[in-house]
GROMACS .gro file of C-alpha atoms in nm:
model
   27
    1MET     CA    1   0.001   0.001   0.001
    2GLU     CA    2   0.281   0.240  -0.083
    3MET     CA    3   0.060   0.447  -0.313
    4ILE     CA    4  -0.170   0.544  -0.028
    5LEU     CA    5   0.127   0.655   0.183
    6ILE     CA    6   0.262   0.864  -0.103
    7ILE     CA    7  -0.077   1.025  -0.167
    8VAL     CA    8  -0.116   1.107   0.203
    9LEU     CA    9   0.232   1.260   0.216
   10VAL     CA   10   0.162   1.469  -0.092
   11VAL     CA   11  -0.172   1.590   0.045
   12LEU     CA   12  -0.014   1.680   0.378
   13LEU     CA   13   0.279   1.863   0.213
   14PHE     CA   14   0.069   2.054  -0.044
   15GLY     CA   15  -0.266   2.105   0.131
   16GLY     CA   16  -0.312   1.953   0.476
   17GLY     CA   17  -0.002   2.117   0.620
   18GLY     CA   18  -0.174   2.437   0.735
   19TYR     CA   19   0.081   2.575   0.984
   20TRP     CA   20   0.353   2.376   0.804
   21GLY     CA   21   0.281   2.542   0.468
   22ARG     CA   22   0.272   2.889   0.636
   23SER     CA   23   0.588   2.830   0.831
   24ARG     CA   24   0.789   2.691   0.538
   25GLY     CA   25   0.615   2.917   0.282
   26HIS     CA   26   0.630   2.682  -0.015
   27TRP     CA   27   0.865   2.411  -0.144
   0.00000   0.00000   0.00000
């Protein structure tokens, strides 16, 4: 189930980060 993990990571990094995205700005 690696695909699910990759999708979750991408979603967290790009959208679900919230404070993460604001703190880091953008990759």
